[in-house]
Amino acid sequence: MRLANLNAYKVRPGEEDSVRSRARVATIQEMAPDVLTIQEVLVDTVDQEGWDDAAEEILRRLAADCGLACSVPDGPAEVAMAHNVHQPWYTAILWNPDTVAPIRGSFRAIGAPDFWHGITTLGLDVGAREPLTVASYHGDPFRPDARYNEALRLKGFYRRTSGVKSGVLLGDFNSISAASSPTGGYYDTEPYTRQDHDDLEYQCVPETIGGSNLADRRPSAALLRRGFMADAAAYLGAPWQPTVGYWRDGEGDPDPWGERRIDLILPTRPVAPALTGYGVHVSEASAIASDHRPVWIDLDPSNITTEGAA
């Protein structure tokens, strides 16, 4: 079974037949995910009263083009999506209806004040002992302290008495992972040490700015503590690959950061042993589709365990 994440880069209405939209569909089809989490759907384009309708139309078409589903049996919306009340920037979850099924009553859409972008969570029947709680997350881009608090809130979605739920958290974290390398040190080496620009304060430990410029890794550190979650790439010892920084100025938004890995997949403790593969999807289509490379994991649902009181 494959789960994948794609920050789709500012999806807007009316671009369904654009080069980027076709590349987005091709990229998803290349990965053939059973579950797809997505960010940056409907970005700053319509009046607030039209947000839900426009986002639903975009996601229904994308799902149909990719052979996926996005409609939930019940919940706060007809489509598994969420946004912050102050801005659209939807996150969403899509799935292959032939391999997984949404659990009735499990869909949650949470925005402000908890999250800078809305977070979408959904329980899915994947053939394991219990539902798999999947979340599509997009971290606060400007406030390291807020990202840390978002991480604690995310952790709350997965905790249970004496344990942790079976689940996977996927998304654009807008920060560097605190995962350890199998050979020692961090899996992601320090990316900012030789940089000198104003945006370092959004990513670095404050007292190190202008010196060592150390990445603020508190958000993922909270999620990874005591093995509550695992960073799939580091857990499997996959070769390091960046997920952003490969577009050059003129191809998208100016990027002062360079190549980094900020798109993460974090399975919870009962799911980590079921991992069988991890990758960053690199193709001609993915290079056009978004300024973020999609990431994916493969897992064997029969090896997902249960922990704590369900």
Tab-separated table of C-alpha atoms in Angstrom:
chain	number	residue	atom	x	y	z
A	1	MET	CA	0.000	0.000	0.000
A	2	ARG	CA	1.325	3.439	-0.963
A	3	LEU	CA	0.744	6.789	0.752
A	4	ALA	CA	2.041	9.958	-0.889
A	5	ASN	CA	2.156	13.688	-0.236
A	6	LEU	CA	2.196	16.576	-2.689
A	7	ASN	CA	2.314	20.301	-2.039
A	8	ALA	CA	0.623	21.145	-5.332
A	9	TYR	CA	1.857	24.768	-5.615
A	10	LYS	CA	-0.951	27.300	-5.537
A	11	VAL	CA	-3.762	25.466	-7.289
A	12	ARG	CA	-6.294	27.968	-8.632
A	13	PRO	CA	-9.673	27.723	-10.374
A	14	GLY	CA	-9.667	27.807	-14.160
A	15	GLU	CA	-6.232	26.237	-14.614
A	16	GLU	CA	-7.481	22.665	-15.079
A	17	ASP	CA	-6.098	22.427	-18.621
A	18	SER	CA	-2.819	24.225	-17.980
A	19	VAL	CA	0.600	22.635	-18.440
A	20	ARG	CA	1.127	22.586	-14.678
A	21	SER	CA	-2.261	20.981	-14.028
A	22	ARG	CA	-1.599	18.225	-16.549
A	23	ALA	CA	1.829	17.658	-15.025
A	24	ARG	CA	0.231	17.454	-11.575
A	25	VAL	CA	-2.144	14.715	-12.736
A	26	ALA	CA	0.668	12.866	-14.496
A	27	THR	CA	2.825	13.003	-11.365
A	28	ILE	CA	0.061	11.536	-9.207
A	29	GLN	CA	-0.640	8.831	-11.765
A	30	GLU	CA	3.063	7.952	-11.874
A	31	MET	CA	3.094	7.371	-8.119
A	32	ALA	CA	-0.271	5.525	-8.125
A	33	PRO	CA	-0.973	6.187	-4.425
A	34	ASP	CA	-3.650	4.430	-2.401
A	35	VAL	CA	-3.790	7.552	-0.228
A	36	LEU	CA	-2.736	11.053	-1.313
A	37	THR	CA	-2.412	14.062	0.968
A	38	ILE	CA	-2.231	17.439	-0.714
A	39	GLN	CA	-1.605	21.087	0.214
A	40	GLU	CA	-2.026	24.532	-1.426
A	41	VAL	CA	-5.399	23.960	-3.049
A	42	LEU	CA	-7.193	27.215	-3.882
A	43	VAL	CA	-4.705	29.957	-3.108
A	44	ASP	CA	-5.832	33.593	-2.689
A	45	THR	CA	-8.207	33.706	-5.628
A	46	VAL	CA	-11.877	34.086	-4.647
A	47	ASP	CA	-14.072	35.737	-2.052
A	48	GLN	CA	-14.391	33.816	1.189
A	49	GLU	CA	-18.024	32.893	0.587
A	50	GLY	CA	-17.011	30.944	-2.523
A	51	TRP	CA	-14.022	29.088	-1.102
A	52	ASP	CA	-15.622	25.736	-0.325
A	53	ASP	CA	-17.411	25.418	-3.656
A	54	ALA	CA	-14.301	26.315	-5.639
A	55	ALA	CA	-12.052	23.968	-3.643
A	56	GLU	CA	-14.548	21.114	-3.903
A	57	GLU	CA	-14.716	21.527	-7.682
A	58	ILE	CA	-10.928	21.484	-7.982
A	59	LEU	CA	-10.540	18.418	-5.780
A	60	ARG	CA	-13.377	16.458	-7.391
A	61	ARG	CA	-11.864	16.998	-10.827
A	62	LEU	CA	-8.356	16.144	-9.654
A	63	ALA	CA	-9.637	12.983	-7.982
A	64	ALA	CA	-11.550	11.944	-11.107
A	65	ASP	CA	-8.543	12.607	-13.355
A	66	CYS	CA	-6.353	10.452	-11.103
A	67	GLY	CA	-8.807	7.625	-10.415
A	68	LEU	CA	-9.156	8.637	-6.768
A	69	ALA	CA	-11.992	9.623	-4.427
A	70	CYS	CA	-12.412	12.568	-2.057
A	71	SER	CA	-16.045	12.472	-0.859
A	72	VAL	CA	-16.693	11.505	2.759
A	73	PRO	CA	-19.810	9.772	4.128
A	74	ASP	CA	-20.445	12.548	6.644
A	75	GLY	CA	-18.633	15.439	8.242
A	76	PRO	CA	-18.195	19.201	8.182
A	77	ALA	CA	-17.839	19.191	4.358
A	78	GLU	CA	-18.669	16.852	1.490
A	79	VAL	CA	-15.010	16.615	0.484
A	80	ALA	CA	-12.119	15.703	2.792
A	81	MET	CA	-10.527	19.142	2.916
A	82	ALA	CA	-9.782	21.924	5.403
A	83	HIS	CA	-8.667	25.547	5.474
A	84	ASN	CA	-7.933	28.324	7.929
A	85	VAL	CA	-10.919	30.620	8.359
A	86	HIS	CA	-8.784	33.632	7.341
A	87	GLN	CA	-7.366	32.216	4.085
A	88	PRO	CA	-8.155	29.351	1.706
A	89	TRP	CA	-4.917	27.378	1.152
A	90	TYR	CA	-6.748	24.067	1.548
A	91	THR	CA	-5.220	20.797	2.639
A	92	ALA	CA	-6.983	17.620	1.519
A	93	ILE	CA	-6.945	13.831	1.444
A	94	LEU	CA	-7.726	11.668	-1.597
A	95	TRP	CA	-7.778	7.861	-1.768
A	96	ASN	CA	-8.193	4.889	-4.061
A	97	PRO	CA	-11.722	3.580	-3.400
A	98	ASP	CA	-10.724	0.111	-4.611
A	99	THR	CA	-8.137	-0.331	-1.837
A	100	VAL	CA	-9.164	1.847	1.122
A	101	ALA	CA	-12.399	3.232	2.572
A	102	PRO	CA	-13.101	6.245	4.828
A	103	ILE	CA	-14.432	5.488	8.298
A	104	ARG	CA	-17.809	7.097	8.884
A	105	GLY	CA	-17.619	9.970	11.372
A	106	SER	CA	-13.801	10.152	11.354
A	107	PHE	CA	-13.305	13.217	9.123
A	108	ARG	CA	-12.141	16.358	10.901
A	109	ALA	CA	-11.334	19.763	9.389
A	110	ILE	CA	-9.547	22.168	11.743
A	111	GLY	CA	-8.351	25.694	11.012
A	112	ALA	CA	-7.723	28.791	13.132
A	113	PRO	CA	-6.634	29.272	15.832
A	114	ASP	CA	-4.987	25.840	15.913
A	115	PHE	CA	-3.288	25.942	12.517
A	116	TRP	CA	-1.988	28.584	10.122
A	117	HIS	CA	-3.315	26.377	7.322
A	118	GLY	CA	-6.242	24.048	7.886
A	119	ILE	CA	-5.461	20.441	8.736
A	120	THR	CA	-7.454	17.544	7.287
A	121	THR	CA	-7.664	14.277	9.235
A	122	LEU	CA	-9.478	11.103	8.242
A	123	GLY	CA	-9.685	7.528	9.470
A	124	LEU	CA	-9.220	4.962	6.714
A	125	ASP	CA	-9.870	1.236	6.585
A	126	VAL	CA	-6.710	-0.168	5.025
A	127	GLY	CA	-7.200	-3.762	6.104
A	128	ALA	CA	-5.219	-3.373	9.332
A	129	ARG	CA	-6.347	-4.233	12.865
A	130	GLU	CA	-7.676	-0.722	13.385
A	131	PRO	CA	-8.341	2.347	11.216
A	132	LEU	CA	-5.342	4.302	9.993
A	133	THR	CA	-5.584	7.964	11.009
A	134	VAL	CA	-4.160	10.041	8.157
A	135	ALA	CA	-3.532	13.787	8.317
A	136	SER	CA	-2.627	16.330	5.641
A	137	TYR	CA	-0.599	19.133	7.257
A	138	HIS	CA	0.942	22.423	6.110
A	139	GLY	CA	3.144	24.150	8.674
A	140	ASP	CA	3.113	27.841	9.576
A	141	PRO	CA	5.658	29.480	7.230
A	142	PHE	CA	6.542	32.470	9.392
A	143	ARG	CA	6.468	31.572	13.101
A	144	PRO	CA	8.774	28.879	14.508
A	145	ASP	CA	7.022	29.024	17.880
A	146	ALA	CA	3.657	28.501	16.170
A	147	ARG	CA	5.028	25.494	14.257
A	148	TYR	CA	6.132	23.972	17.546
A	149	ASN	CA	2.679	24.482	19.041
A	150	GLU	CA	1.090	23.059	15.903
A	151	ALA	CA	3.228	19.963	16.396
A	152	LEU	CA	1.940	19.506	19.940
A	153	ARG	CA	-1.626	19.850	18.650
A	154	LEU	CA	-0.891	17.291	15.926
A	155	LYS	CA	0.481	14.920	18.519
A	156	GLY	CA	-2.816	15.184	20.349
A	157	PHE	CA	-4.668	13.778	17.346
A	158	TYR	CA	-2.694	10.550	17.621
A	159	ARG	CA	-2.327	10.009	21.373
A	160	ARG	CA	-4.531	7.640	23.334
A	161	THR	CA	-4.525	6.218	26.848
A	162	SER	CA	-1.256	4.322	27.333
A	163	GLY	CA	-0.281	4.531	23.710
A	164	VAL	CA	-0.576	5.991	20.244
A	165	LYS	CA	-3.062	5.414	17.440
A	166	SER	CA	-2.132	3.761	14.164
A	167	GLY	CA	-1.621	6.659	11.797
A	168	VAL	CA	0.509	8.603	9.367
A	169	LEU	CA	1.109	12.356	9.330
A	170	LEU	CA	2.113	13.737	5.932
A	171	GLY	CA	2.734	17.245	4.695
A	172	ASP	CA	4.817	20.307	4.069
A	173	PHE	CA	6.256	21.009	7.527
A	174	ASN	CA	8.067	24.219	6.522
A	175	SER	CA	10.902	23.143	8.817
A	176	ILE	CA	13.813	20.734	9.002
A	177	SER	CA	13.469	17.307	10.622
A	178	ALA	CA	15.104	16.392	13.924
A	179	ALA	CA	15.421	12.731	12.880
A	180	SER	CA	18.755	11.059	13.576
A	181	SER	CA	20.893	9.422	10.932
A	182	PRO	CA	21.629	5.696	11.348
A	183	THR	CA	25.318	6.674	11.275
A	184	GLY	CA	24.993	9.455	13.886
A	185	GLY	CA	24.039	13.112	13.871
A	186	TYR	CA	21.008	14.493	12.095
A	187	TYR	CA	19.637	12.820	8.976
A	188	ASP	CA	19.245	16.344	7.518
A	189	THR	CA	22.485	18.282	7.864
A	190	GLU	CA	22.341	21.991	8.722
A	191	PRO	CA	21.163	23.801	5.552
A	192	TYR	CA	21.538	27.432	6.658
A	193	THR	CA	25.063	27.687	8.048
A	194	ARG	CA	26.502	29.710	5.161
A	195	GLN	CA	23.415	31.784	4.377
A	196	ASP	CA	22.986	35.498	5.084
A	197	HIS	CA	19.524	36.956	4.474
A	198	ASP	CA	16.531	38.386	6.344
A	199	ASP	CA	14.405	35.231	6.196
A	200	LEU	CA	16.697	33.209	8.459
A	201	GLU	CA	14.583	34.231	11.461
A	202	TYR	CA	11.709	32.126	10.111
A	203	GLN	CA	13.779	28.950	10.152
A	204	CYS	CA	16.639	29.240	12.641
A	205	VAL	CA	17.139	29.119	16.396
A	206	PRO	CA	17.078	32.867	17.220
A	207	GLU	CA	20.339	33.086	19.158
A	208	THR	CA	22.246	31.385	16.332
A	209	ILE	CA	21.195	33.777	13.550
A	210	GLY	CA	24.232	35.525	12.120
A	211	GLY	CA	26.480	32.807	13.524
A	212	SER	CA	25.953	29.083	13.123
A	213	ASN	CA	22.386	29.581	11.784
A	214	LEU	CA	21.087	26.339	13.283
A	215	ALA	CA	17.742	25.074	12.013
A	216	ASP	CA	14.848	25.165	14.485
A	217	ARG	CA	13.920	21.478	14.677
A	218	ARG	CA	11.544	21.672	17.660
A	219	PRO	CA	8.343	20.764	15.760
A	220	SER	CA	9.486	17.373	14.514
A	221	ALA	CA	11.509	16.770	17.677
A	222	ALA	CA	8.251	16.875	19.657
A	223	LEU	CA	6.604	14.396	17.294
A	224	LEU	CA	9.588	12.033	17.176
A	225	ARG	CA	10.286	12.041	20.927
A	226	ARG	CA	10.368	8.555	22.496
A	227	GLY	CA	9.525	7.061	19.115
A	228	PHE	CA	5.987	8.454	19.183
A	229	MET	CA	6.455	8.921	15.438
A	230	ALA	CA	9.250	8.091	13.039
A	231	ASP	CA	10.599	10.020	10.081
A	232	ALA	CA	10.118	7.449	7.303
A	233	ALA	CA	13.200	8.502	5.320
A	234	ALA	CA	15.548	8.305	8.296
A	235	TYR	CA	13.864	5.205	9.738
A	236	LEU	CA	14.536	3.252	6.544
A	237	GLY	CA	17.963	4.808	5.992
A	238	ALA	CA	16.977	6.051	2.547
A	239	PRO	CA	19.501	8.157	0.620
A	240	TRP	CA	18.948	11.828	1.410
A	241	GLN	CA	17.073	13.806	-1.259
A	242	PRO	CA	15.750	17.380	-1.157
A	243	THR	CA	12.063	18.076	-1.670
A	244	VAL	CA	12.389	21.808	-2.403
A	245	GLY	CA	14.962	24.220	-3.792
A	246	TYR	CA	15.286	22.706	-7.255
A	247	TRP	CA	13.257	25.465	-8.962
A	248	ARG	CA	15.385	28.469	-9.827
A	249	ASP	CA	14.322	32.119	-9.583
A	250	GLY	CA	11.946	32.884	-12.409
A	251	GLU	CA	10.285	29.472	-12.252
A	252	GLY	CA	8.273	30.292	-9.119
A	253	ASP	CA	8.604	32.241	-5.912
A	254	PRO	CA	12.116	33.448	-5.011
A	255	ASP	CA	13.744	30.854	-2.740
A	256	PRO	CA	16.537	32.037	-0.422
A	257	TRP	CA	16.852	28.626	1.235
A	258	GLY	CA	18.350	26.340	-1.395
A	259	GLU	CA	17.804	22.589	-1.408
A	260	ARG	CA	16.102	21.250	1.727
A	261	ARG	CA	13.834	18.408	2.834
A	262	ILE	CA	10.733	19.918	4.416
A	263	ASP	CA	8.079	17.533	3.046
A	264	LEU	CA	7.891	14.721	5.571
A	265	ILE	CA	6.021	11.487	6.213
A	266	LEU	CA	5.789	10.503	9.875
A	267	PRO	CA	4.171	7.147	10.739
A	268	THR	CA	3.245	6.539	14.371
A	269	ARG	CA	4.964	3.894	16.479
A	270	PRO	CA	2.540	1.051	15.574
A	271	VAL	CA	2.929	1.812	11.839
A	272	ALA	CA	6.685	2.339	11.522
A	273	PRO	CA	7.543	-1.403	11.537
A	274	ALA	CA	5.144	-1.861	8.595
A	275	LEU	CA	7.207	0.452	6.347
A	276	THR	CA	8.657	-1.271	3.285
A	277	GLY	CA	9.765	1.686	1.190
A	278	TYR	CA	10.250	5.452	0.961
A	279	GLY	CA	11.047	7.763	-1.906
A	280	VAL	CA	11.086	11.269	-3.318
A	281	HIS	CA	9.357	11.136	-6.688
A	282	VAL	CA	11.526	12.717	-9.372
A	283	SER	CA	10.282	12.850	-12.954
A	284	GLU	CA	9.857	15.272	-15.830
A	285	ALA	CA	6.239	15.791	-14.807
A	286	SER	CA	6.997	16.361	-11.117
A	287	ALA	CA	9.552	19.054	-11.985
A	288	ILE	CA	6.788	21.000	-13.741
A	289	ALA	CA	3.939	20.197	-11.360
A	290	SER	CA	5.204	21.947	-8.235
A	291	ASP	CA	8.112	23.579	-6.443
A	292	HIS	CA	7.856	20.641	-4.010
A	293	ARG	CA	8.788	17.094	-4.956
A	294	PRO	CA	6.162	14.573	-3.833
A	295	VAL	CA	7.215	12.001	-1.245
A	296	TRP	CA	5.789	8.517	-0.717
A	297	ILE	CA	5.948	5.478	1.518
A	298	ASP	CA	4.983	1.867	0.973
A	299	LEU	CA	3.742	-0.175	3.907
A	300	ASP	CA	2.318	-3.610	4.652
A	301	PRO	CA	-0.956	-3.145	6.600
A	302	SER	CA	-0.700	-6.668	8.030
A	303	ASN	CA	2.355	-5.516	10.021
A	304	ILE	CA	0.619	-2.536	11.638
A	305	THR	CA	0.190	-3.188	15.352
A	306	THR	CA	-2.084	-1.645	17.988
A	307	GLU	CA	-0.980	0.204	21.094
A	308	GLY	CA	-2.950	1.384	24.096
A	309	ALA	CA	-6.687	1.409	24.725
A	310	ALA	CA	-8.601	1.795	21.454
